[in-house]
Amino acid sequence: SSHLISSQYPDMLEVGCEHGPGGDSDPGLTIEETRTHFGAWSIVSSPLTLSHDVNNDTVMDQIWPIIANPEAIAVNQAWAGHSGSPFSSSGATTLRSFKDAEGKVQTVKTADSQYFYKPMKEDGSEVAVLLINQMDDDSQDLTLNFSDVPGLSCSTCSVRCIWGRKDLGDYTDSFTFEGVAAHDSAFLMITSAEAAY
């Protein structure tokens, strides 16, 4: 278990649901939004309570690589003194509108990107990071400055893509994940590369 100290965590997941909270007029989540939604629940140690129709093979085939990703689940289950939280957002903000469950248009101001982190080891040598592109239509390059990540103890770090389950290499001071689609995310494991030298 993730040893969650607080009961204030996100509720059930909407991945794979036919409709979103807006009812029949809400098409539910895109695959990019599904990745981001599952990653956000994972990195903040929320219970991964699925709510989709598990008997629908089409839906299961679409979302299985996300909900069964062992590295994302490992982030969710890890405990190193902090359950995960946001630590950075872009300075640019945009007004975004959506229809709520009653069909009323609601407007919110959000940053174009938001970053979350969760320590995986208490010494700061391994930290999971979720970089979210909150823009509605545009892909963007998301740059992570290692010194901005709370508790991260390396300046030369190895970067691994959790979604792709592959190592991306060693980087000094920062890493840029290029071309993150609108509403999509880069889910990364950052570990110290300095100990290896």
Coordinates of N, CA and C in Angstrom, one line a residue:
S1 N 0.8 -1.2 0.0 CA 0.0 0.0 0.0 C 0.9 1.2 0.0
S2 N 0.3 2.4 -0.2 CA 1.0 3.6 -0.4 C 1.2 4.3 1.0
H3 N 0.6 3.8 2.1 CA 0.7 4.4 3.4 C 0.2 5.9 3.4
L4 N -0.9 6.1 2.7 CA -1.4 7.5 2.6 C -1.8 8.0 4.0
I5 N -1.3 9.1 4.3 CA -1.5 9.7 5.6 C -2.8 10.5 5.6
S6 N -3.2 11.1 4.5 CA -4.4 11.9 4.5 C -5.5 11.2 3.7
S7 N -6.7 11.5 4.0 CA -7.8 10.9 3.3 C -8.3 11.8 2.2
Q8 N -7.5 12.9 1.9 CA -7.9 13.8 0.8 C -7.1 13.4 -0.4
Y9 N -7.6 12.5 -1.2 CA -7.0 12.1 -2.4 C -8.1 12.0 -3.5
P10 N -7.7 12.0 -4.7 CA -8.6 11.9 -5.8 C -9.5 10.6 -5.7
D11 N -10.7 10.7 -6.2 CA -11.6 9.6 -6.1 C -11.4 8.6 -7.3
M12 N -12.5 8.0 -7.7 CA -12.4 6.9 -8.7 C -11.9 7.4 -10.0
L13 N -11.2 6.6 -10.8 CA -10.7 6.9 -12.1 C -11.9 6.9 -13.1
E14 N -11.7 7.7 -14.2 CA -12.7 7.7 -15.2 C -12.1 7.1 -16.5
V15 N -10.9 6.5 -16.4 CA -10.3 5.9 -17.6 C -11.3 4.8 -18.2
G16 N -11.5 4.9 -19.5 CA -12.3 3.9 -20.2 C -13.8 4.0 -20.0
C17 N -14.3 5.0 -19.3 CA -15.7 5.2 -19.2 C -16.3 5.8 -20.5
E18 N -17.5 5.3 -20.8 CA -18.1 5.7 -22.1 C -18.4 7.2 -22.1
H19 N -18.8 7.7 -20.9 CA -19.1 9.2 -20.8 C -18.4 9.7 -19.6
G20 N -18.1 11.0 -19.7 CA -17.5 11.7 -18.6 C -18.6 12.2 -17.6
P21 N -18.2 13.0 -16.7 CA -19.2 13.5 -15.7 C -20.3 14.4 -16.2
G22 N -20.1 14.8 -17.5 CA -21.1 15.7 -18.1 C -22.3 14.9 -18.7
G23 N -22.3 13.6 -18.5 CA -23.5 12.8 -19.0 C -23.3 12.3 -20.5
D24 N -24.4 12.1 -21.1 CA -24.4 11.5 -22.5 C -23.7 12.4 -23.5
S25 N -23.7 13.8 -23.2 CA -23.1 14.7 -24.2 C -21.6 14.8 -24.0
D26 N -21.1 14.2 -22.9 CA -19.6 14.2 -22.6 C -19.0 12.9 -23.1
P27 N -18.1 13.0 -24.1 CA -17.5 11.8 -24.8 C -16.5 11.0 -23.9
G28 N -16.2 11.5 -22.7 CA -15.2 10.8 -21.9 C -13.8 11.2 -22.3
L29 N -12.9 10.5 -21.8 CA -11.5 10.9 -22.0 C -10.9 10.3 -23.3
T30 N -10.0 11.2 -23.9 CA -9.2 10.7 -25.1 C -8.1 9.8 -24.5
I31 N -7.4 9.1 -25.4 CA -6.3 8.2 -24.9 C -5.2 9.1 -24.2
E32 N -5.0 10.3 -24.7 CA -4.0 11.2 -24.1 C -4.5 11.6 -22.7
E33 N -5.7 11.9 -22.6 CA -6.3 12.3 -21.3 C -6.3 11.1 -20.3
T34 N -6.5 9.9 -20.9 CA -6.5 8.7 -20.0 C -5.1 8.5 -19.4
R35 N -4.1 8.7 -20.2 CA -2.7 8.5 -19.7 C -2.5 9.6 -18.6
T36 N -2.8 10.8 -18.9 CA -2.6 11.9 -17.9 C -3.4 11.6 -16.6
H37 N -4.7 11.2 -16.7 CA -5.5 10.9 -15.6 C -5.0 9.8 -14.7
F38 N -4.6 8.7 -15.4 CA -4.0 7.6 -14.6 C -2.7 8.0 -14.0
G39 N -1.8 8.7 -14.7 CA -0.6 9.2 -14.2 C -0.7 10.1 -13.0
A40 N -1.7 11.0 -13.1 CA -1.9 11.9 -11.9 C -2.4 11.1 -10.7
W41 N -3.3 10.2 -10.9 CA -3.8 9.3 -9.7 C -2.6 8.5 -9.2
S42 N -1.7 8.0 -10.1 CA -0.6 7.2 -9.6 C 0.4 8.0 -8.8
I43 N 0.7 9.2 -9.3 CA 1.8 10.0 -8.7 C 1.4 10.6 -7.3
V44 N 0.1 10.8 -7.1 CA -0.3 11.3 -5.8 C -0.8 10.2 -4.9
S45 N -0.5 9.0 -5.2 CA -0.8 7.8 -4.3 C -2.3 7.6 -4.1
S46 N -3.1 8.0 -5.0 CA -4.6 7.8 -4.9 C -4.9 6.3 -5.2
P47 N -5.9 5.8 -4.5 CA -6.3 4.4 -4.9 C -6.7 4.3 -6.3
L48 N -6.3 3.3 -7.0 CA -6.5 3.2 -8.4 C -7.8 2.4 -8.6
T49 N -8.9 3.0 -8.3 CA -10.3 2.4 -8.4 C -10.8 2.6 -9.8
L50 N -10.9 1.5 -10.6 CA -11.4 1.6 -11.9 C -12.9 1.6 -12.0
S51 N -13.5 2.3 -12.9 CA -14.9 2.4 -13.0 C -15.5 2.1 -14.4
H52 N -14.7 1.6 -15.3 CA -15.1 1.3 -16.6 C -15.7 -0.1 -16.7
D53 N -16.3 -0.4 -17.9 CA -16.9 -1.7 -18.1 C -15.8 -2.7 -18.5
V54 N -15.4 -3.5 -17.6 CA -14.3 -4.5 -17.8 C -14.7 -5.6 -18.8
N55 N -16.0 -5.7 -19.1 CA -16.4 -6.7 -20.1 C -16.4 -6.2 -21.5
N56 N -16.1 -4.9 -21.7 CA -16.0 -4.3 -23.0 C -14.5 -4.5 -23.5
D57 N -14.3 -5.5 -24.4 CA -13.0 -5.8 -24.9 C -12.4 -4.6 -25.7
T58 N -13.2 -3.8 -26.4 CA -12.6 -2.7 -27.2 C -12.0 -1.7 -26.2
V59 N -12.7 -1.4 -25.2 CA -12.2 -0.4 -24.2 C -11.0 -1.0 -23.5
M60 N -11.1 -2.3 -23.1 CA -10.0 -2.9 -22.3 C -8.7 -2.9 -23.2
D61 N -8.8 -3.2 -24.5 CA -7.7 -3.2 -25.4 C -7.0 -1.8 -25.5
Q62 N -7.9 -0.8 -25.5 CA -7.4 0.6 -25.6 C -6.6 1.0 -24.3
I63 N -7.2 0.7 -23.2 CA -6.6 1.3 -21.9 C -5.7 0.3 -21.2
W64 N -5.7 -1.0 -21.5 CA -4.9 -1.9 -20.8 C -3.4 -1.6 -20.7
P65 N -2.7 -1.1 -21.8 CA -1.3 -0.7 -21.6 C -1.1 0.4 -20.6
I66 N -2.1 1.2 -20.3 CA -2.0 2.3 -19.3 C -2.3 1.7 -17.9
I67 N -3.4 1.1 -17.7 CA -3.8 0.7 -16.4 C -3.0 -0.5 -15.9
A68 N -2.4 -1.3 -16.8 CA -1.5 -2.4 -16.4 C 0.0 -2.1 -16.4
N69 N 0.3 -0.8 -16.6 CA 1.7 -0.5 -16.7 C 2.4 -0.7 -15.3
P70 N 3.3 -1.7 -15.2 CA 3.8 -2.0 -13.9 C 4.7 -0.9 -13.3
E71 N 5.3 0.0 -14.1 CA 6.1 1.1 -13.6 C 5.2 2.2 -13.0
A72 N 4.0 2.5 -13.7 CA 3.1 3.5 -13.1 C 2.5 3.0 -11.8
I73 N 2.2 1.7 -11.8 CA 1.6 1.1 -10.5 C 2.6 1.1 -9.4
A74 N 3.9 0.9 -9.8 CA 5.0 0.9 -8.8 C 5.1 2.3 -8.2
V75 N 4.9 3.3 -9.0 CA 5.0 4.7 -8.5 C 3.8 4.9 -7.5
N76 N 2.6 4.5 -7.8 CA 1.5 4.6 -7.0 C 1.7 3.9 -5.6
Q77 N 2.3 2.8 -5.6 CA 2.4 2.0 -4.4 C 3.7 2.3 -3.6
A78 N 4.6 3.1 -4.1 CA 5.8 3.4 -3.4 C 5.5 4.4 -2.2
W79 N 6.4 4.3 -1.2 CA 6.3 5.2 -0.1 C 7.7 5.6 0.4
A80 N 8.0 6.9 0.2 CA 9.3 7.3 0.7 C 9.1 8.7 1.5
G81 N 8.0 8.7 2.3 CA 7.8 9.9 3.1 C 6.9 11.0 2.5
H82 N 6.5 10.8 1.3 CA 5.6 11.9 0.7 C 4.7 11.2 -0.4
S83 N 3.4 11.5 -0.3 CA 2.5 10.8 -1.2 C 2.4 11.4 -2.6
G84 N 3.2 12.4 -2.9 CA 3.2 13.1 -4.2 C 2.3 14.3 -4.3
S85 N 2.8 15.3 -5.1 CA 2.1 16.6 -5.1 C 2.6 17.4 -6.3
P86 N 1.9 18.5 -6.7 CA 2.4 19.4 -7.7 C 3.5 20.2 -7.1
F87 N 4.5 20.6 -8.0 CA 5.6 21.4 -7.6 C 5.9 22.6 -8.5
S88 N 5.3 22.6 -9.7 CA 5.5 23.6 -10.6 C 4.4 23.7 -11.7
S89 N 4.2 25.0 -12.1 CA 3.3 25.2 -13.3 C 3.8 26.3 -14.1
S90 N 3.4 26.4 -15.3 CA 3.9 27.4 -16.2 C 3.4 28.8 -15.8
G91 N 4.1 29.8 -16.1 CA 3.6 31.2 -15.8 C 2.4 31.6 -16.7
A92 N 2.3 31.0 -17.9 CA 1.2 31.4 -18.8 C -0.1 30.7 -18.3
T93 N -1.1 31.4 -18.3 CA -2.4 30.9 -17.9 C -3.4 31.2 -19.0
T94 N -4.4 30.3 -19.1 CA -5.4 30.4 -20.2 C -6.8 30.1 -19.5
L95 N -7.8 30.9 -20.0 CA -9.2 30.6 -19.6 C -9.7 29.5 -20.4
R96 N -10.2 28.5 -19.8 CA -10.8 27.3 -20.4 C -12.2 27.1 -20.0
S97 N -13.1 26.7 -21.0 CA -14.5 26.5 -20.7 C -14.9 25.1 -20.9
F98 N -15.8 24.6 -20.1 CA -16.4 23.3 -20.2 C -17.8 23.3 -19.7
K99 N -18.6 22.2 -20.1 CA -19.9 22.1 -19.6 C -19.9 21.1 -18.4
D100 N -20.6 21.5 -17.3 CA -20.7 20.7 -16.1 C -21.8 19.7 -16.3
A101 N -22.0 18.9 -15.3 CA -23.0 17.8 -15.3 C -24.4 18.3 -15.6
E102 N -24.7 19.5 -15.3 CA -26.0 20.1 -15.6 C -26.1 20.8 -16.9
G103 N -25.0 20.8 -17.7 CA -24.9 21.4 -19.0 C -24.6 22.9 -18.9
K104 N -24.2 23.4 -17.8 CA -23.9 24.8 -17.6 C -22.4 25.0 -18.0
V105 N -22.1 26.1 -18.7 CA -20.7 26.4 -19.1 C -20.0 26.9 -17.9
Q106 N -18.9 26.3 -17.6 CA -18.0 26.8 -16.5 C -16.7 27.2 -17.1
T107 N -16.1 28.3 -16.5 CA -14.8 28.8 -17.0 C -13.8 28.7 -15.9
V108 N -12.6 28.2 -16.2 CA -11.6 28.2 -15.2 C -10.3 28.7 -15.8
K109 N -9.4 29.2 -15.0 CA -8.1 29.6 -15.4 C -7.1 28.6 -15.0
T110 N -6.3 28.1 -16.0 CA -5.3 27.0 -15.7 C -4.0 27.4 -16.4
A111 N -3.0 26.9 -15.8 CA -1.6 27.0 -16.4 C -1.5 26.1 -17.7
D112 N -0.6 26.5 -18.6 CA -0.4 25.7 -19.8 C 0.3 24.3 -19.5
S113 N 1.0 24.3 -18.4 CA 1.6 23.0 -18.0 C 1.6 22.9 -16.4
Q114 N 1.6 21.7 -15.9 CA 1.8 21.5 -14.5 C 2.6 20.3 -14.3
Y115 N 3.5 20.3 -13.2 CA 4.4 19.3 -12.9 C 4.1 18.7 -11.5
F116 N 4.1 17.4 -11.4 CA 4.0 16.7 -10.1 C 5.2 15.9 -9.9
Y117 N 5.5 15.6 -8.6 CA 6.6 14.7 -8.2 C 6.2 13.8 -7.1
K118 N 7.0 12.7 -7.0 CA 6.8 11.8 -5.8 C 8.2 11.2 -5.6
P119 N 8.8 11.3 -4.4 CA 10.0 10.7 -4.1 C 9.8 9.2 -4.1
M120 N 10.8 8.4 -4.6 CA 10.7 7.0 -4.6 C 11.7 6.4 -3.6
K121 N 12.7 7.2 -3.3 CA 13.7 6.8 -2.2 C 13.9 8.0 -1.3
E122 N 14.0 7.7 0.0 CA 14.1 8.8 1.0 C 15.4 9.6 0.8
D123 N 16.4 9.1 0.2 CA 17.7 9.9 0.0 C 17.6 10.8 -1.2
G124 N 16.5 10.9 -1.9 CA 16.4 11.8 -3.0 C 17.1 11.3 -4.3
S125 N 17.6 10.1 -4.3 CA 18.3 9.6 -5.5 C 17.3 9.1 -6.6
E126 N 16.0 9.0 -6.3 CA 15.1 8.5 -7.3 C 13.7 9.2 -7.0
V127 N 13.2 9.9 -8.1 CA 12.0 10.7 -8.0 C 11.2 10.5 -9.2
A128 N 9.9 10.2 -9.1 CA 9.0 10.1 -10.2 C 8.5 11.5 -10.5
V129 N 8.3 11.9 -11.8 CA 7.8 13.2 -12.2 C 6.8 13.0 -13.3
L130 N 5.7 13.7 -13.2 CA 4.7 13.8 -14.2 C 4.6 15.2 -14.8
L131 N 4.9 15.3 -16.1 CA 4.8 16.6 -16.7 C 3.5 16.7 -17.6
I132 N 2.6 17.6 -17.3 CA 1.3 17.6 -18.0 C 1.2 18.8 -18.9
N133 N 0.8 18.5 -20.1 CA 0.5 19.6 -21.1 C -1.0 19.9 -20.9
Q134 N -1.4 21.0 -20.3 CA -2.8 21.3 -20.1 C -3.4 22.2 -21.2
M135 N -2.6 22.4 -22.3 CA -3.1 23.2 -23.4 C -4.2 22.4 -24.1
D136 N -5.2 23.1 -24.7 CA -6.3 22.4 -25.3 C -6.0 21.8 -26.7
D137 N -5.2 22.5 -27.5 CA -5.0 22.2 -28.9 C -3.6 21.9 -29.3
D138 N -2.6 22.5 -28.6 CA -1.2 22.5 -29.0 C -0.3 21.6 -28.2
S139 N 0.5 20.9 -29.0 CA 1.6 20.1 -28.3 C 2.6 21.1 -27.8
Q140 N 3.4 20.7 -26.8 CA 4.5 21.6 -26.4 C 5.6 20.8 -25.8
D141 N 6.8 21.4 -25.9 CA 8.0 20.8 -25.3 C 8.0 21.1 -23.8
L142 N 8.2 20.1 -22.9 CA 8.1 20.3 -21.5 C 9.5 20.1 -20.9
T143 N 10.1 21.1 -20.3 CA 11.5 21.1 -19.8 C 11.4 21.0 -18.3
L144 N 12.1 20.0 -17.8 CA 12.3 19.8 -16.3 C 13.7 20.2 -15.9
N145 N 13.8 21.2 -15.1 CA 15.0 21.5 -14.4 C 15.2 20.7 -13.2
F146 N 16.2 19.9 -13.1 CA 16.4 19.0 -12.0 C 16.4 19.7 -10.7
S147 N 17.0 20.9 -10.6 CA 17.1 21.6 -9.4 C 15.7 22.1 -8.9
D148 N 14.7 22.1 -9.7 CA 13.3 22.5 -9.3 C 12.6 21.4 -8.6
V149 N 13.0 20.1 -8.8 CA 12.3 19.0 -8.2 C 12.6 18.9 -6.7
P150 N 11.6 19.0 -5.9 CA 11.9 19.0 -4.4 C 12.6 17.7 -4.0
G151 N 13.7 17.8 -3.3 CA 14.4 16.7 -2.7 C 15.3 15.9 -3.7
L152 N 15.2 16.1 -5.0 CA 16.0 15.4 -5.9 C 17.5 15.7 -5.7
S153 N 18.3 14.7 -5.5 CA 19.7 14.9 -5.1 C 20.7 14.8 -6.2
C154 N 20.3 14.8 -7.5 CA 21.3 14.8 -8.6 C 21.2 16.0 -9.5
S155 N 22.3 16.3 -10.1 CA 22.3 17.3 -11.2 C 22.6 16.6 -12.5
T156 N 23.3 15.4 -12.4 CA 23.4 14.5 -13.6 C 22.5 13.4 -13.3
C157 N 21.5 13.2 -14.1 CA 20.4 12.3 -13.8 C 20.1 11.4 -14.9
S158 N 19.7 10.2 -14.7 CA 19.2 9.2 -15.7 C 17.7 9.4 -15.8
V159 N 17.2 9.5 -17.0 CA 15.8 9.7 -17.2 C 15.2 8.5 -17.9
R160 N 14.1 8.0 -17.3 CA 13.4 6.8 -17.9 C 11.9 7.2 -18.1
C161 N 11.4 6.8 -19.3 CA 10.0 7.1 -19.6 C 9.2 5.9 -19.1
I162 N 8.3 6.3 -18.2 CA 7.4 5.3 -17.6 C 6.4 4.8 -18.6
W163 N 5.8 5.7 -19.3 CA 4.8 5.3 -20.3 C 5.4 4.3 -21.4
G164 N 6.6 4.7 -21.9 CA 7.2 3.9 -22.9 C 8.0 2.8 -22.4
R165 N 8.3 2.8 -21.0 CA 9.1 1.7 -20.4 C 10.4 1.6 -21.0
K166 N 11.1 2.8 -21.2 CA 12.4 2.7 -21.8 C 13.3 3.8 -21.2
D167 N 14.6 3.6 -21.2 CA 15.6 4.6 -20.7 C 15.8 5.6 -21.8
L168 N 15.9 6.9 -21.4 CA 16.0 8.0 -22.3 C 17.4 8.5 -22.3
G169 N 18.3 8.2 -21.3 CA 19.6 8.6 -21.2 C 19.9 9.4 -20.0
D170 N 21.2 9.9 -19.9 CA 21.7 10.7 -18.8 C 21.7 12.1 -19.2
Y171 N 21.3 13.0 -18.3 CA 21.2 14.5 -18.7 C 21.8 15.3 -17.5
T172 N 22.4 16.4 -17.8 CA 22.9 17.3 -16.7 C 22.0 18.5 -16.6
D173 N 21.6 18.8 -15.5 CA 20.8 20.0 -15.1 C 19.3 20.0 -15.5
S174 N 19.0 19.5 -16.7 CA 17.6 19.5 -17.2 C 17.4 18.5 -18.3
F175 N 16.1 18.2 -18.5 CA 15.7 17.3 -19.6 C 14.4 17.9 -20.2
T176 N 14.4 17.9 -21.6 CA 13.2 18.3 -22.3 C 12.5 17.2 -23.0
F177 N 11.2 17.0 -22.7 CA 10.4 16.0 -23.4 C 9.7 16.7 -24.5
E178 N 10.1 16.4 -25.7 CA 9.6 17.1 -26.9 C 8.2 16.6 -27.4
G179 N 7.4 17.6 -27.8 CA 6.2 17.3 -28.5 C 5.1 16.6 -27.7
V180 N 4.9 17.0 -26.4 CA 3.9 16.4 -25.6 C 2.5 16.9 -26.1
A181 N 1.7 16.0 -26.5 CA 0.4 16.4 -27.1 C -0.5 17.1 -26.1
A182 N -1.5 17.8 -26.6 CA -2.5 18.5 -25.8 C -3.1 17.5 -24.8
H183 N -3.2 17.8 -23.6 CA -3.8 17.0 -22.5 C -3.1 15.7 -22.2
D184 N -1.9 15.6 -22.8 CA -1.1 14.4 -22.6 C 0.0 14.7 -21.6
S185 N 0.8 13.7 -21.2 CA 1.8 13.9 -20.2 C 3.0 13.0 -20.5
A186 N 4.1 13.5 -19.9 CA 5.3 12.7 -19.9 C 5.5 12.2 -18.4
F187 N 5.6 10.9 -18.2 CA 5.7 10.3 -16.9 C 7.1 9.7 -16.8
L188 N 7.9 10.3 -15.9 CA 9.4 10.0 -15.9 C 9.8 9.5 -14.6
M189 N 10.8 8.7 -14.6 CA 11.6 8.3 -13.4 C 13.0 8.9 -13.5
I190 N 13.3 9.8 -12.5 CA 14.6 10.5 -12.5 C 15.4 9.8 -11.4
T191 N 16.6 9.3 -11.8 CA 17.5 8.7 -10.8 C 18.9 9.3 -11.0
S192 N 19.6 9.3 -9.9 CA 21.0 9.8 -9.9 C 21.9 9.0 -10.8
A193 N 22.5 9.6 -11.8 CA 23.5 9.0 -12.6 C 24.9 9.2 -12.0
E194 N 25.0 10.0 -11.0 CA 26.3 10.4 -10.5 C 26.9 9.2 -9.7
A195 N 26.1 8.4 -9.1 CA 26.6 7.2 -8.3 C 27.3 6.2 -9.2
A196 N 26.8 6.2 -10.5 CA 27.3 5.2 -11.5 C 28.7 5.5 -12.0
Y197 N 29.2 6.7 -11.8 CA 30.5 7.1 -12.3 C 31.6 7.0 -11.3

